[in-house]
Structures are given as structure tokens and as C-alpha cells.
């Protein structure tokens, strides 16, 4: 069970960007911090939130810590979005029907 809410972790744009960067592979904190107009301590705080939500895991390598993306908790987000995807597909299909009917007039 995650220690932090995945949705809360994803609510912050910096944390979302960190996850996007980690899609390319493991990164060290300093490497991640260089991509932001933030100090290393602020990036470390964001990484702590992501760790608590189990979206990243850390791997010690000598004096550095490398962070890896763990996408498994994102399945909760995917499940939540499926209901909306179904809803919007139905709404767009209904709109298409109305537009088709109007174009035939």
C-alpha cells in the first residue's frame, strides 16, 4: 500500500516532469536538479514525495543515489481515467450522430 497518494504526488508539475525524465532511465539527483530552476534540496523533497507514493525507487551507487521510475502505482490513475474515457467516447459519438444528422438536412 503506498504511503502517499499517487494523485497528490502527480498534482505537482515538477514531480510530473521528474517522472517524465525518469522514463528515459535512472538519473542521479544532481542530474535531475540541473533540469530545473530549483536547488538540489527542493528536488530531493519532490523525490521524497514520489518515493512515498512508490512512483520512484532509489538505488545507491557509491556516493550518489540514482532514481528509477516505478510505473506500477500509475495503474490506479489509469483505472480512474478509464471511466472518463468511456464517458467521453459516448459523448463524442452522440455529438457525431447529431452533426451527421444536421449535415443531412
mmCIF file of C-alpha atoms in Angstrom:
data_model
loop_
_atom_site.group_PDB
_atom_site.id
_atom_site.type_symbol
_atom_site.label_atom_id
_atom_site.label_comp_id
_atom_site.label_asym_id
_atom_site.label_seq_id
_atom_site.Cartn_x
_atom_site.Cartn_y
_atom_site.Cartn_z
ATOM 1 C CA UNK A 1 0.000 0.000 0.000
ATOM 2 C CA UNK A 2 1.514 3.368 -0.947
ATOM 3 C CA UNK A 3 2.453 5.687 1.912
ATOM 4 C CA UNK A 4 1.344 8.748 -0.096
ATOM 5 C CA UNK A 5 -1.477 9.363 -2.509
ATOM 6 C CA UNK A 6 -0.439 8.889 -6.140
ATOM 7 C CA UNK A 7 -2.842 11.599 -7.266
ATOM 8 C CA UNK A 8 -1.347 14.118 -4.824
ATOM 9 C CA UNK A 9 2.147 13.226 -5.968
ATOM 10 C CA UNK A 10 1.155 13.779 -9.601
ATOM 11 C CA UNK A 11 -0.565 17.092 -8.838
ATOM 12 C CA UNK A 12 2.736 18.988 -8.870
ATOM 13 C CA UNK A 13 4.222 19.878 -12.299
ATOM 14 C CA UNK A 14 7.809 19.491 -11.046
ATOM 15 C CA UNK A 15 7.104 15.936 -9.915
ATOM 16 C CA UNK A 16 5.412 15.122 -13.211
ATOM 17 C CA UNK A 17 8.470 16.430 -15.075
ATOM 18 C CA UNK A 18 10.784 14.354 -12.871
ATOM 19 C CA UNK A 19 8.765 11.272 -13.809
ATOM 20 C CA UNK A 20 8.997 12.223 -17.482
ATOM 21 C CA UNK A 21 12.774 12.491 -17.177
ATOM 22 C CA UNK A 22 12.974 9.137 -15.421
ATOM 23 C CA UNK A 23 11.149 7.488 -18.329
ATOM 24 C CA UNK A 24 14.483 7.756 -20.178
ATOM 25 C CA UNK A 25 16.286 5.785 -17.475
ATOM 26 C CA UNK A 26 17.753 6.120 -13.982
ATOM 27 C CA UNK A 27 19.113 9.551 -13.045
ATOM 28 C CA UNK A 28 21.143 10.952 -10.160
ATOM 29 C CA UNK A 29 19.702 13.753 -8.020
ATOM 30 C CA UNK A 30 22.219 16.303 -9.318
ATOM 31 C CA UNK A 31 21.391 15.349 -12.883
ATOM 32 C CA UNK A 32 17.669 15.745 -12.220
ATOM 33 C CA UNK A 33 18.173 19.049 -10.374
ATOM 34 C CA UNK A 34 20.104 20.528 -13.301
ATOM 35 C CA UNK A 35 16.925 20.418 -15.386
ATOM 36 C CA UNK A 36 15.026 22.730 -13.037
ATOM 37 C CA UNK A 37 15.320 26.254 -11.748
ATOM 38 C CA UNK A 38 15.343 24.739 -8.257
ATOM 39 C CA UNK A 39 18.045 23.791 -5.822
ATOM 40 C CA UNK A 40 19.026 20.224 -5.108
ATOM 41 C CA UNK A 41 17.208 20.236 -1.711
ATOM 42 C CA UNK A 42 13.908 21.179 -3.385
ATOM 43 C CA UNK A 43 14.306 18.424 -5.974
ATOM 44 C CA UNK A 44 15.159 15.992 -3.164
ATOM 45 C CA UNK A 45 11.904 16.938 -1.413
ATOM 46 C CA UNK A 46 9.937 16.228 -4.599
ATOM 47 C CA UNK A 47 11.735 12.891 -4.929
ATOM 48 C CA UNK A 48 10.780 12.060 -1.335
ATOM 49 C CA UNK A 49 7.094 12.609 -2.180
ATOM 50 C CA UNK A 50 7.474 10.401 -5.265
ATOM 51 C CA UNK A 51 9.208 7.722 -3.165
ATOM 52 C CA UNK A 52 6.404 7.770 -0.586
ATOM 53 C CA UNK A 53 3.891 7.324 -3.417
ATOM 54 C CA UNK A 54 6.104 4.455 -4.642
ATOM 55 C CA UNK A 55 6.447 6.084 -8.070
ATOM 56 C CA UNK A 56 10.242 6.038 -7.849
ATOM 57 C CA UNK A 57 12.792 3.879 -6.135
ATOM 58 C CA UNK A 58 16.302 4.871 -5.228
ATOM 59 C CA UNK A 59 19.485 2.927 -5.812
ATOM 60 C CA UNK A 60 22.692 3.861 -4.006
ATOM 61 C CA UNK A 61 25.735 3.883 -6.305
ATOM 62 C CA UNK A 62 28.797 4.944 -4.370
ATOM 63 C CA UNK A 63 28.207 8.477 -3.082
ATOM 64 C CA UNK A 64 25.273 9.090 -5.463
ATOM 65 C CA UNK A 65 21.688 7.962 -5.343
ATOM 66 C CA UNK A 66 20.047 7.092 -8.636
ATOM 67 C CA UNK A 67 16.308 7.207 -9.067
ATOM 68 C CA UNK A 68 14.277 4.787 -11.156
ATOM 69 C CA UNK A 69 10.693 5.177 -12.341
ATOM 70 C CA UNK A 70 8.287 2.589 -10.957
ATOM 71 C CA UNK A 71 5.117 2.890 -13.064
ATOM 72 C CA UNK A 72 3.081 0.283 -11.174
ATOM 73 C CA UNK A 73 1.172 2.789 -8.977
ATOM 74 C CA UNK A 74 0.096 4.585 -12.154
ATOM 75 C CA UNK A 75 -2.345 1.729 -12.802
ATOM 76 C CA UNK A 76 -4.552 3.363 -10.140
ATOM 77 C CA UNK A 77 -4.615 6.532 -12.260
ATOM 78 C CA UNK A 78 -5.298 4.519 -15.395
ATOM 79 C CA UNK A 79 -8.239 2.776 -13.726
ATOM 80 C CA UNK A 80 -9.668 6.127 -12.628
ATOM 81 C CA UNK A 81 -9.273 7.615 -16.112
ATOM 82 C CA UNK A 82 -10.977 4.676 -17.839
ATOM 83 C CA UNK A 83 -14.360 5.756 -16.506
ATOM 84 C CA UNK A 84 -13.871 9.199 -18.031
ATOM 85 C CA UNK A 85 -12.553 7.789 -21.294
ATOM 86 C CA UNK A 86 -15.716 5.689 -21.625
ATOM 87 C CA UNK A 87 -17.874 8.724 -20.797
ATOM 88 C CA UNK A 88 -16.189 10.998 -23.364
ATOM 89 C CA UNK A 89 -16.261 8.351 -26.086
ATOM 90 C CA UNK A 90 -20.026 8.086 -25.596
ATOM 91 C CA UNK A 91 -20.449 11.873 -25.602
ATOM 92 C CA UNK A 92 -18.336 12.305 -28.759
ATOM 93 C CA UNK A 93 -20.222 9.522 -30.515
ATOM 94 C CA UNK A 94 -23.508 11.266 -29.642
ATOM 95 C CA UNK A 95 -22.129 14.567 -30.934
ATOM 96 C CA UNK A 96 -21.023 12.867 -34.152
ATOM 97 C CA UNK A 97 -24.555 11.498 -34.595
ATOM 98 C CA UNK A 98 -26.047 14.981 -34.151
ATOM 99 C CA UNK A 99 -23.571 16.527 -36.597
ATOM 100 C CA UNK A 100 -24.216 13.785 -39.163
ATOM 101 C CA UNK A 101 -27.953 14.367 -38.846
ATOM 102 C CA UNK A 102 -27.524 18.138 -39.247
ATOM 103 C CA UNK A 103 -25.331 17.711 -42.332
ATOM 104 C CA UNK A 104 -28.003 15.543 -43.975
ATOM 105 C CA UNK A 105 -30.625 18.311 -43.607
#
